XYZ file of C-alpha atoms in Angstrom:
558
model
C -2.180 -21.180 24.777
C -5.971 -21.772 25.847
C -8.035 -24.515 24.049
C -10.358 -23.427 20.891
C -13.811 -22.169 22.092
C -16.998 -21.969 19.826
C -18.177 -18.493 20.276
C -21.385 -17.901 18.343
C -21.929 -16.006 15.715
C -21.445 -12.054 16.064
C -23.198 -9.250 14.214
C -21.729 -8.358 11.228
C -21.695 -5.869 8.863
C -25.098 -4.240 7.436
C -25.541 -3.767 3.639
C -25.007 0.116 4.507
C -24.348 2.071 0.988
C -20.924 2.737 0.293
C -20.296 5.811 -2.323
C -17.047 5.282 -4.232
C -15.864 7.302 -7.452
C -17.586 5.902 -10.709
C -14.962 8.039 -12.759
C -11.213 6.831 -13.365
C -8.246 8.133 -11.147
C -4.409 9.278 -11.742
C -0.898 8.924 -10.363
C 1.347 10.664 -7.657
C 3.491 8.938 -4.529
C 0.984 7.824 -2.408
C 1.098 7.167 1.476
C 0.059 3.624 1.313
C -0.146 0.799 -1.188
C -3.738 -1.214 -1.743
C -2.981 -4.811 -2.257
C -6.973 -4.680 -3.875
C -6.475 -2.530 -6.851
C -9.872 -2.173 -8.925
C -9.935 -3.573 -12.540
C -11.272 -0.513 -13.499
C -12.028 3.126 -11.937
C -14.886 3.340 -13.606
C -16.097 -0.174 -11.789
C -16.779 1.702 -8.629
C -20.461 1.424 -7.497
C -22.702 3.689 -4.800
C -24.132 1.104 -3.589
C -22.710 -2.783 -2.818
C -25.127 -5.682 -2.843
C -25.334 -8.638 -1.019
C -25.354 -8.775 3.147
C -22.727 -10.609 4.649
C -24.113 -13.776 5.764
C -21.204 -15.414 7.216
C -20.397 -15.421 11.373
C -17.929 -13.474 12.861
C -14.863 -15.194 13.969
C -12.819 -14.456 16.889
C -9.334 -14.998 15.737
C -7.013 -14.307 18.706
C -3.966 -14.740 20.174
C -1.492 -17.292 19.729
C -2.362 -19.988 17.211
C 0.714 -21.959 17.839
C -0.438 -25.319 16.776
C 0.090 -23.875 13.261
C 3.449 -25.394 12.061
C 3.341 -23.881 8.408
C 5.530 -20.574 7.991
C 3.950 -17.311 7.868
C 4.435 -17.007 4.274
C 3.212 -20.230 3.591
C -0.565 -21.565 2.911
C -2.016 -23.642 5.504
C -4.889 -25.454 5.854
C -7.839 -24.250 7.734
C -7.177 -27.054 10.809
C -3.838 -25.756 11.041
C -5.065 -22.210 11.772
C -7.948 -23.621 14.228
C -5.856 -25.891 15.763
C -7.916 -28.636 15.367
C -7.623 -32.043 13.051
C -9.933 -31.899 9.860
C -12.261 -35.043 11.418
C -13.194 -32.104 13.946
C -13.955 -29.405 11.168
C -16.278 -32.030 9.290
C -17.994 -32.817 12.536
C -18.290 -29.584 13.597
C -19.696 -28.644 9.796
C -23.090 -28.795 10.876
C -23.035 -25.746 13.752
C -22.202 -22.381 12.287
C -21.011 -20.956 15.522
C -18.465 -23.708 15.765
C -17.422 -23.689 12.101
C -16.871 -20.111 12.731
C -14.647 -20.233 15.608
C -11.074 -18.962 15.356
C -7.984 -19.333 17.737
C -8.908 -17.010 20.939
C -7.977 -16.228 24.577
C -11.354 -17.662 26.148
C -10.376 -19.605 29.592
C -11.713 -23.484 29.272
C -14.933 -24.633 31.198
C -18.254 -25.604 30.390
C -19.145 -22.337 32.014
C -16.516 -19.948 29.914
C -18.221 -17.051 28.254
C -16.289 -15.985 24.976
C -13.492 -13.147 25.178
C -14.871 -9.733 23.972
C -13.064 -8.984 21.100
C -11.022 -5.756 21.368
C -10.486 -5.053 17.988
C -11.143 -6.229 13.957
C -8.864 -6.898 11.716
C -10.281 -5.670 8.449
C -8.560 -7.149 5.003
C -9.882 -5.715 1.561
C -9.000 -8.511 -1.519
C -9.831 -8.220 -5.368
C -8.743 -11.386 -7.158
C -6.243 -12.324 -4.135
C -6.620 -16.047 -3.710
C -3.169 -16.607 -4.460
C -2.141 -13.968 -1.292
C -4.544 -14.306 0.787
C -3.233 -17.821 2.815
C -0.029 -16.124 3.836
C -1.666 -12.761 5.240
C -4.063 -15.049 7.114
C -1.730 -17.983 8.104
C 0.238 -14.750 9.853
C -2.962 -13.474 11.619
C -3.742 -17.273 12.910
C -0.526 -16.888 14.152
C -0.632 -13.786 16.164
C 0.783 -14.071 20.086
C -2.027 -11.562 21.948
C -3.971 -11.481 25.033
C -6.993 -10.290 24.069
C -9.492 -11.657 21.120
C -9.794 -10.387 17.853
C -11.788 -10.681 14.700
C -10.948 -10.727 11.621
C -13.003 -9.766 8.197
C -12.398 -9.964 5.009
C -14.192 -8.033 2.208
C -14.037 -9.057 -0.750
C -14.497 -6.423 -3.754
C -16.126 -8.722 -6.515
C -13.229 -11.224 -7.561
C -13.142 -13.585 -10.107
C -10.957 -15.642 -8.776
C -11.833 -18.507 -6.139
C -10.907 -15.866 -3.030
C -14.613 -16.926 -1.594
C -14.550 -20.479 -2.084
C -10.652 -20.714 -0.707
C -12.094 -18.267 2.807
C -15.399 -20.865 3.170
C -12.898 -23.639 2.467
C -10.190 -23.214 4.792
C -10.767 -20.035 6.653
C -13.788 -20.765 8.411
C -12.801 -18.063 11.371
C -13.087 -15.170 8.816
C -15.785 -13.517 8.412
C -16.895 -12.285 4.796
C -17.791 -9.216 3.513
C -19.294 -9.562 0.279
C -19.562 -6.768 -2.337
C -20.967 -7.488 -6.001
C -19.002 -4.514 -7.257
C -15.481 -3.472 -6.633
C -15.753 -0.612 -4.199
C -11.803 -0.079 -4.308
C -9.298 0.613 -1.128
C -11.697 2.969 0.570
C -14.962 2.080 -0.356
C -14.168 -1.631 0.510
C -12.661 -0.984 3.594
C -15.930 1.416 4.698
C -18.398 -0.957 4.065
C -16.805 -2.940 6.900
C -15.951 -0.273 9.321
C -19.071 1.399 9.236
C -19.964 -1.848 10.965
C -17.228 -2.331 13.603
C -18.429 -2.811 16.885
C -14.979 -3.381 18.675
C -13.276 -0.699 20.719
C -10.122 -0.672 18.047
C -10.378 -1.395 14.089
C -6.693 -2.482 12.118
C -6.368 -2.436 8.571
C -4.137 -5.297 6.408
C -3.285 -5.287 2.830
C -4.038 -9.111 1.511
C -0.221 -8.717 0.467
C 1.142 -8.559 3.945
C 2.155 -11.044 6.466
C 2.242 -9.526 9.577
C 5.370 -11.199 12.096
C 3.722 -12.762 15.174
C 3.353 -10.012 17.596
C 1.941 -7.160 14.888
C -1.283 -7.051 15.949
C -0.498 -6.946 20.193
C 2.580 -4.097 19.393
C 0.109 -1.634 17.375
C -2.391 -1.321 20.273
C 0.114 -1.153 22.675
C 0.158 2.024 23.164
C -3.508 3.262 23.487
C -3.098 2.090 26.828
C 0.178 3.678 27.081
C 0.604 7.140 29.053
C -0.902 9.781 27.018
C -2.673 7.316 25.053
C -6.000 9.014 25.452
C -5.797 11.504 22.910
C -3.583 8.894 20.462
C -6.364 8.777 17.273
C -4.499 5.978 15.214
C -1.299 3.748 15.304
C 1.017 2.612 12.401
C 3.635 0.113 11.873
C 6.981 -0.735 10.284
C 6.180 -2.319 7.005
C 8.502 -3.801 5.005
C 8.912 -5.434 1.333
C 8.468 -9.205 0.853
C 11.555 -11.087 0.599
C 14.289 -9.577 1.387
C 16.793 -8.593 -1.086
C 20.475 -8.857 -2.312
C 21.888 -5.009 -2.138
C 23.896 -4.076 -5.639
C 25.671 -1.266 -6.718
C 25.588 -0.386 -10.619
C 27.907 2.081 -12.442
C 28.819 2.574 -16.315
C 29.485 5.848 -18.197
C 26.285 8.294 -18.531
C 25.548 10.035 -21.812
C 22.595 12.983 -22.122
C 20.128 11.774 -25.394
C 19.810 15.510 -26.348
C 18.265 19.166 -26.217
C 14.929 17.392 -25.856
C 16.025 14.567 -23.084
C 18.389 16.516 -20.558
C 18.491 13.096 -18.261
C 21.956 11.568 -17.754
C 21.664 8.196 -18.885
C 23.401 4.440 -18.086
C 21.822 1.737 -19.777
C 18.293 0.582 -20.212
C 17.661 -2.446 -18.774
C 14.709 -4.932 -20.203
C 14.830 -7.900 -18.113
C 16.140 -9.018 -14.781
C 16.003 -13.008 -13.739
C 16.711 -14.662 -10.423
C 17.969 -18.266 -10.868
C 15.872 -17.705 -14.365
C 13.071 -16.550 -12.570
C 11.521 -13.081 -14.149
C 11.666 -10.242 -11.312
C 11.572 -7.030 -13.131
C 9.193 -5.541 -11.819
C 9.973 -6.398 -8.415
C 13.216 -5.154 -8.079
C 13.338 -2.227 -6.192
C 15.597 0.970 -7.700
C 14.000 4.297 -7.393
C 16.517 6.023 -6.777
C 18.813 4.717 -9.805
C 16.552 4.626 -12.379
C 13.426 7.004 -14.255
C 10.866 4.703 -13.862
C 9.103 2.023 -15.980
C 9.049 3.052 -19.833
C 7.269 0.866 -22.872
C 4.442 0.415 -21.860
C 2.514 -2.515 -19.904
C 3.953 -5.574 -21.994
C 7.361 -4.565 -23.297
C 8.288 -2.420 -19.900
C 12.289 -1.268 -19.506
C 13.810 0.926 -17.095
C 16.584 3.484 -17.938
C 19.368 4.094 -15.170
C 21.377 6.454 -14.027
C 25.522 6.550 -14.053
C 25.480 5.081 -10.978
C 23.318 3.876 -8.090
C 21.734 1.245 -6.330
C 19.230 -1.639 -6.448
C 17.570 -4.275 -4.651
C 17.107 -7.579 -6.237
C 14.933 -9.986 -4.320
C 16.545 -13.455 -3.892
C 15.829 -16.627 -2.052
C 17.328 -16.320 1.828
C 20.490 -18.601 1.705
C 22.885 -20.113 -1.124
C 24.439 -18.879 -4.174
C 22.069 -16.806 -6.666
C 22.278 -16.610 -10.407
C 21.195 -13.099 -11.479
C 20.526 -12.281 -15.332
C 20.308 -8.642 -16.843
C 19.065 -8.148 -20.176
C 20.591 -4.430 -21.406
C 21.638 -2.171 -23.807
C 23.211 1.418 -23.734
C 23.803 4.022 -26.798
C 27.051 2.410 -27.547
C 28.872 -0.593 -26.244
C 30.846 0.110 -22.787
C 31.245 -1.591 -19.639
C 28.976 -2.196 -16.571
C 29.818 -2.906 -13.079
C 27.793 -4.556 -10.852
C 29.466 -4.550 -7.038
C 27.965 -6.374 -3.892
C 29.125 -6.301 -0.182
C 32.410 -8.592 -0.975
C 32.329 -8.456 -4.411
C 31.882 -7.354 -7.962
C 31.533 -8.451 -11.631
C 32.062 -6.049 -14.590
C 30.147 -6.999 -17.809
C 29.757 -5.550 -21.150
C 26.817 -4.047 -22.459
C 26.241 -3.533 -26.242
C 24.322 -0.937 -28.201
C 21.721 -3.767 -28.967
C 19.973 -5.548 -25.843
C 22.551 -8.824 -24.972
C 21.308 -10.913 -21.752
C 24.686 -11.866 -18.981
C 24.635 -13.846 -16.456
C 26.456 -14.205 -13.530
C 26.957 -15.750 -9.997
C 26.821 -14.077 -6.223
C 28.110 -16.690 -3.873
C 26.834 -17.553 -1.136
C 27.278 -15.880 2.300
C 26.292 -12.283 0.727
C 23.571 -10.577 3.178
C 20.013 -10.214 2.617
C 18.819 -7.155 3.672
C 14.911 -6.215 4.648
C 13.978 -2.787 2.630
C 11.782 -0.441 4.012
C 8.281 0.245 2.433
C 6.652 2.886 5.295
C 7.384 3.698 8.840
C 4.416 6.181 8.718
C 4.026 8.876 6.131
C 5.352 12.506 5.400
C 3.201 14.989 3.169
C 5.385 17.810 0.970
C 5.380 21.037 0.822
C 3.758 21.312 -2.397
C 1.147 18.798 -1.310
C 2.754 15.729 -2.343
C 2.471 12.477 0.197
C 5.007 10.415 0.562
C 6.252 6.923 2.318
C 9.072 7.798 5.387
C 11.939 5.707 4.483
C 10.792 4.660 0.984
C 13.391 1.921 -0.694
C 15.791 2.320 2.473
C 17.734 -0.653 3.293
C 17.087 -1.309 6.930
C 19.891 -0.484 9.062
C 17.958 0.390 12.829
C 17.768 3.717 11.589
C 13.973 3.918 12.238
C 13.978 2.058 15.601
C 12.596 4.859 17.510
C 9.044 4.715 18.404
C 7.664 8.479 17.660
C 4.991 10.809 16.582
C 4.912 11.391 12.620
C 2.078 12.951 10.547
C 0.441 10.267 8.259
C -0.640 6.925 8.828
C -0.310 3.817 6.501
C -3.347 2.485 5.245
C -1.582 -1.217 5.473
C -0.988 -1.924 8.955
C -2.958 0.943 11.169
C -4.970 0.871 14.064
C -7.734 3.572 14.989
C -9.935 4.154 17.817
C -13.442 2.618 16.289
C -15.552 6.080 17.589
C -13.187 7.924 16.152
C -12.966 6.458 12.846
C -17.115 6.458 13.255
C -17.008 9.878 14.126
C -14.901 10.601 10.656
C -17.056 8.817 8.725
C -13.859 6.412 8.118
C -12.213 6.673 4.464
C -13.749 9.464 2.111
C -15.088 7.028 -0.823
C -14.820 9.033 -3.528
C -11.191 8.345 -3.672
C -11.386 4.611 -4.532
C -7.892 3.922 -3.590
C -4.379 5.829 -2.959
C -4.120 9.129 -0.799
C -7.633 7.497 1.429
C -5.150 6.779 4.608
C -3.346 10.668 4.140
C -6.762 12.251 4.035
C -7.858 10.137 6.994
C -4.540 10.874 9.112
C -4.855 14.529 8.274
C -8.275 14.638 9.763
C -7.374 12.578 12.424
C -4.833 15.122 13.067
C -7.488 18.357 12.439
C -9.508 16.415 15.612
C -6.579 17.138 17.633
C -5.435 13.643 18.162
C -2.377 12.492 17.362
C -0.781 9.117 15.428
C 2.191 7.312 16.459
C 4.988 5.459 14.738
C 5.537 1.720 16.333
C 8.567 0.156 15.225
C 7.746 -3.074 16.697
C 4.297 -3.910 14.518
C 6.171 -5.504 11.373
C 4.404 -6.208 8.052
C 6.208 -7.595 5.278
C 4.277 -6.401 2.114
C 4.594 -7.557 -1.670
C 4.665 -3.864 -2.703
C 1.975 -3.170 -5.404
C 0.959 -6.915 -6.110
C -2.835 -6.008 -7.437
C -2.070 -2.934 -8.969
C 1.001 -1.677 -10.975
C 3.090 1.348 -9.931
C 2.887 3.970 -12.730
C 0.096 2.273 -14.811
C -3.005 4.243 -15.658
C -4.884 3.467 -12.834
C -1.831 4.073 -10.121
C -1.125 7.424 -12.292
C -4.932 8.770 -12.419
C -5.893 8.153 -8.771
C -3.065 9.285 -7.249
C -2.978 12.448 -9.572
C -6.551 13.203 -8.672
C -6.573 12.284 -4.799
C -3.762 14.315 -4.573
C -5.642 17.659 -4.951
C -9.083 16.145 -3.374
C -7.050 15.725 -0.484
C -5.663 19.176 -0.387
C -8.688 21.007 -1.023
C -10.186 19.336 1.442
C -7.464 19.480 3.675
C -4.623 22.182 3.375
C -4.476 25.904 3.863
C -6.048 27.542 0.569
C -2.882 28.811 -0.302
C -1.254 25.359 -0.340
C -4.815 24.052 -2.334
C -4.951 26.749 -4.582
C -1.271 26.742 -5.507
C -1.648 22.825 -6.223
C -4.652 22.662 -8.132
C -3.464 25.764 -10.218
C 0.074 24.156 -11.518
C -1.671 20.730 -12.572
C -3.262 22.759 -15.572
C -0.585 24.764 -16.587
C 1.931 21.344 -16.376
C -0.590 19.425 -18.508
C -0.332 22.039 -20.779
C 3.143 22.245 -20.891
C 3.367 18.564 -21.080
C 1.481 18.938 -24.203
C 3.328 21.337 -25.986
C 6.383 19.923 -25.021
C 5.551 16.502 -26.459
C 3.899 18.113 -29.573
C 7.316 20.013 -29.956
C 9.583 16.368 -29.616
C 6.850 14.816 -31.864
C 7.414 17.689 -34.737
C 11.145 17.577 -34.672
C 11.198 13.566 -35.111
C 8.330 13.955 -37.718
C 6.555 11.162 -35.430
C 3.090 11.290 -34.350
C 3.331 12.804 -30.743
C 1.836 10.112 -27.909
C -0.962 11.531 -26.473
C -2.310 9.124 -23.585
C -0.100 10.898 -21.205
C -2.192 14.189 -22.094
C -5.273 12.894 -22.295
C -5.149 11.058 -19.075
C -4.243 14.335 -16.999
C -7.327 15.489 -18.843
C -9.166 13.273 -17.331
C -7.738 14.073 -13.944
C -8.707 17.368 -14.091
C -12.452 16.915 -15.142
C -13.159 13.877 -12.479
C -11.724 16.485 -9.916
C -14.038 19.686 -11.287
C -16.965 16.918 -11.009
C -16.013 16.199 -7.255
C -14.979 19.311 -6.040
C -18.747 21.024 -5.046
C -18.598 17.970 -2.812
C -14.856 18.030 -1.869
C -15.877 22.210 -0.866
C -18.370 21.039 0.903
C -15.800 17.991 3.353
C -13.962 21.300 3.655
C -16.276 23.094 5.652
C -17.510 20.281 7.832
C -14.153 19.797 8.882
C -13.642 23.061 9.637
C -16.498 23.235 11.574
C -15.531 20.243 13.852
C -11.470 20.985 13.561
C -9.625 21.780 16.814
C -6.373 22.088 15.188
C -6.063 24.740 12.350
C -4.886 23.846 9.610
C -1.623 26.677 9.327
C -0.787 24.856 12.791
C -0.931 21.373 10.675
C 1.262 22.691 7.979
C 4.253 22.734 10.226
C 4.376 18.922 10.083
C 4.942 19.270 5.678
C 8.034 18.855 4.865
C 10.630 20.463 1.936
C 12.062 18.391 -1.166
């Protein structure tokens, strides 16, 4: 590894107006997940204040002096290289202050390497994640220099004072209002200089030789008409693989599901992890709300609890089903069956150690449905090689891609009126409308705290990805795949409505009417975008070299 260099300072981004969606958004399976969820939709502001006053750092290859792990904070000498008696004498000159690990040969005569491309990181309220996503990028093995900025979408938390503190080599972005995933992300990008621009969630620590794998192959044969790259990105930890079964029982006429038990609580060596544990495909979702959540399961499936690496694990389940019967938890070597009551009872039992940890898949690029749906490739799959394969696929994920700067430029990067979710499937479908194509590497490796700033099926998750959904395809798809979509979101609210007014009436309850109201909501914050979303539509057709039937081969079937 070369010495440290003091580059000085680079332009940065302007104060260039960002639009972004005043008006709330709903939910959907989305491509990507923001790590910078807004506090509110409605917080979104046209136009961000304050110029980024801070110098560019060149944060290159590897930073091996760095002895902390990847997922670990570490201080700001650590990531330079250098002792802190040579950050406080260096305080006084910006350009050295600024000065991240690069690839710049020694001598008094050494210009600075160029960077090649910016690593651009969007954070609301993400002190507590940002030291592991940027101990990982001080960490990165490359030969070639890189920056890296961070925007930072109006936190309250002490994100700036911990990047002036002990990130000195990051450059940031500041916006006095939260601009959201795309909005945040544009106001840097419309200021990129270098040939390449990447994208990183503040949730993800990207493994040592991310950054050089995902612009590998630009310069690849047939690289020239590659528009974007994306990575394998998996959860953070990894996880202890379970199997649950226990008799199923249908509620009634009004609840046709098949039922196990419903499940309240789930500790780790007493540790809380609910809402971390990752079973789509045995359970319905979170139910109860925000502060009393639960999750009903099926008969029988599996689920991913996240445990420490090594050593035995005590796991807790706090449960209940419609009558008392048993519950049988099985691992690779083992099982334990337990008794669950009609009222919630908390057990308790041991795995020993020796039991595998698995990594779980979050997105090896992304698929869009039929019926306009986008979804992550290999969502919740337990990581057995079976996406090892480096190869074309139709979406890219908005944590951990790499695009071609003029491209992106050419774009006009994210479409801010979507705030956040669905951005990175609009993008890639563009992308795709240019004629270039995006790639699948399954050597970049993120490891991502799925949904750490903003909560899967909450409000917020629900409205955006609801209304992004159909922005997207009317901007986007065929009109006969737009039309269709946009058509059946009316008629489902309404039978939503009368469905729950139905259940209400028979249980003499008052019916709950958020879920109504907020697909309401959807529908008039898409009405008030679409003259503008009609109008995306015909630039793109204008500049399109690939129809869009010819695009539609790529959607795929439930």
């Amino acid at each position: 590894m070369s010495d440290p260099t003091t580059p000085g300072p680079a332009p940065g981004p302007n104060t260039e107006s960002a639009s972004a969606s005043s008006s709330p958004a709903s939910p959907a399976s989305a491509s990507s997940s923001p790590a910078t969820a807004p506090a509110s939709p409605a917080s979104a502001s046209s136009s961000p204040a304050g110029a980024p006053a801070s110098p560019v750092s060149t944060s290159s290859s590897p930073a091996t002096e760095s002895s902390s792990p990847a997922g670990a904070p570490a201080s700001a000498s650590a990531a330079l290289g250098v002792t802190p008696t040579d950050l406080t004498s260096a305080a006084g000159d910006p350009a050295v202050a600024a000065t991240g690990p690069d690839t710049t040969p020694a001598g008094p005569e050494a210009e600075p390497a160029k960077p090649l491309v910016t690593v651009v990181i969007v954070n609301w309220n993400g002190a507590h994640l940002l030291p592991a996503c940027l101990d990982g990028l001080a960490k990165q093995v490359t030969g070639f220099a890189f920056e890296t900025w961070v925007v930072d979408n109006a936190s309250q938390d002490s994100s700036r004072a911990l990047l002036a503190e002990r990130y000195p080599w990051v450059r940031l972005v500041p916006s006095e209002t939260n601009l959201g995933f795309a909005g945040g992300n544009n106001l840097a990008l419309r200021a990129v200089t270098t040939e390449y621009a990447a994208l990183l969630n503040n949730d993800a620590v990207p493994e040592p030789d991310w950054l050089a794998n995902l612009l590998a192959p630009f310069d690849a044969p047939g690289g020239d008409r590659l528009g974007a790259v994306t990575g394998k990105v998996v959860f953070l930890p990894r996880f202890l693989r379970l199997r649950l079964s226990t008799p199923a029982f249908t509620p009634g006429p009004h609840d046709p599901r098949e039922l196990g038990v419903r499940v309240s609580s789930v500790t780790v060596d007493g540790r809380e992890v609910l809402r971390e544990v990752l079973w789509e495909k045995l359970t319905f979702g979170a139910e109860g709300g925000r502060d009393a959540p639960f999750f009903w399961t099926r008969g029988d499936g599996e689920l991913c609890v996240p445990v420490p690496e090594g050593g035995p694990v005590t796991l807790g389940f706090t449960w209940a089903g419609q009558a008392p019967k048993p519950v049988t938890l099985s691992w690779d070597g083992g099982s334990v069956t337990l008794d669950a009551g009609a009222e919630p009872s908390t057990v308790e039992f041991t795995v020993p150690d020796g039991v595998a940890r698995v990594d779980v898949i979050n997105n090896v690029g992304g698929i869009v449905l039929r019926d306009g749906y986008g979804a992550d490739r290999g969502y919740q799959q337990v990581d057995t090689g079976q996406f090892a394969r480096a190869e074309e696929v139709f979406t890219a994920c908005g944590n951990g891609m790499a695009i071609r700067t003029q491209l992106g430029r050419e774009l006009g990067w994210f479409d801010d009126d979507f705030f956040l979710y669905y951005e990175d499937t609009d993008l890639s479908w563009r992308i795709r409308a240019r004629g270039y194509t995006i790639r699948y590497i399954p050597d970049a490796v993120l490891r991502h705290v799925h949904s750490a700033s903003s909560v899967e099926w909450s409000p917020l998750f629900v409205f955006h990805t609801d209304r992004n959904r159909l922005l997207m395809l009317t901007k986007d798809a065929s009109a006969r795949i737009a039309l269709a979509a946009v058509a059946r979101y009316p008629l489902t609210t309404a039978s939503i409505a009368l469905r729950t007014l139905r259940q209400a009436w028979a249980a003499r309850s008052r019916p709950p009417l958020r879920p109504t109201w907020l697909r309401l909501t959807v529908i008039a914050s898409y009405l008030r975008l679409l003259p503008a979303m009609l109008a995306r539509r015909r630039a793109i057709s204008r500049t399109a070299s690939t129809r869009r039937h010819e695009l539609e081969n790529w959607l795929v079937r439930r």
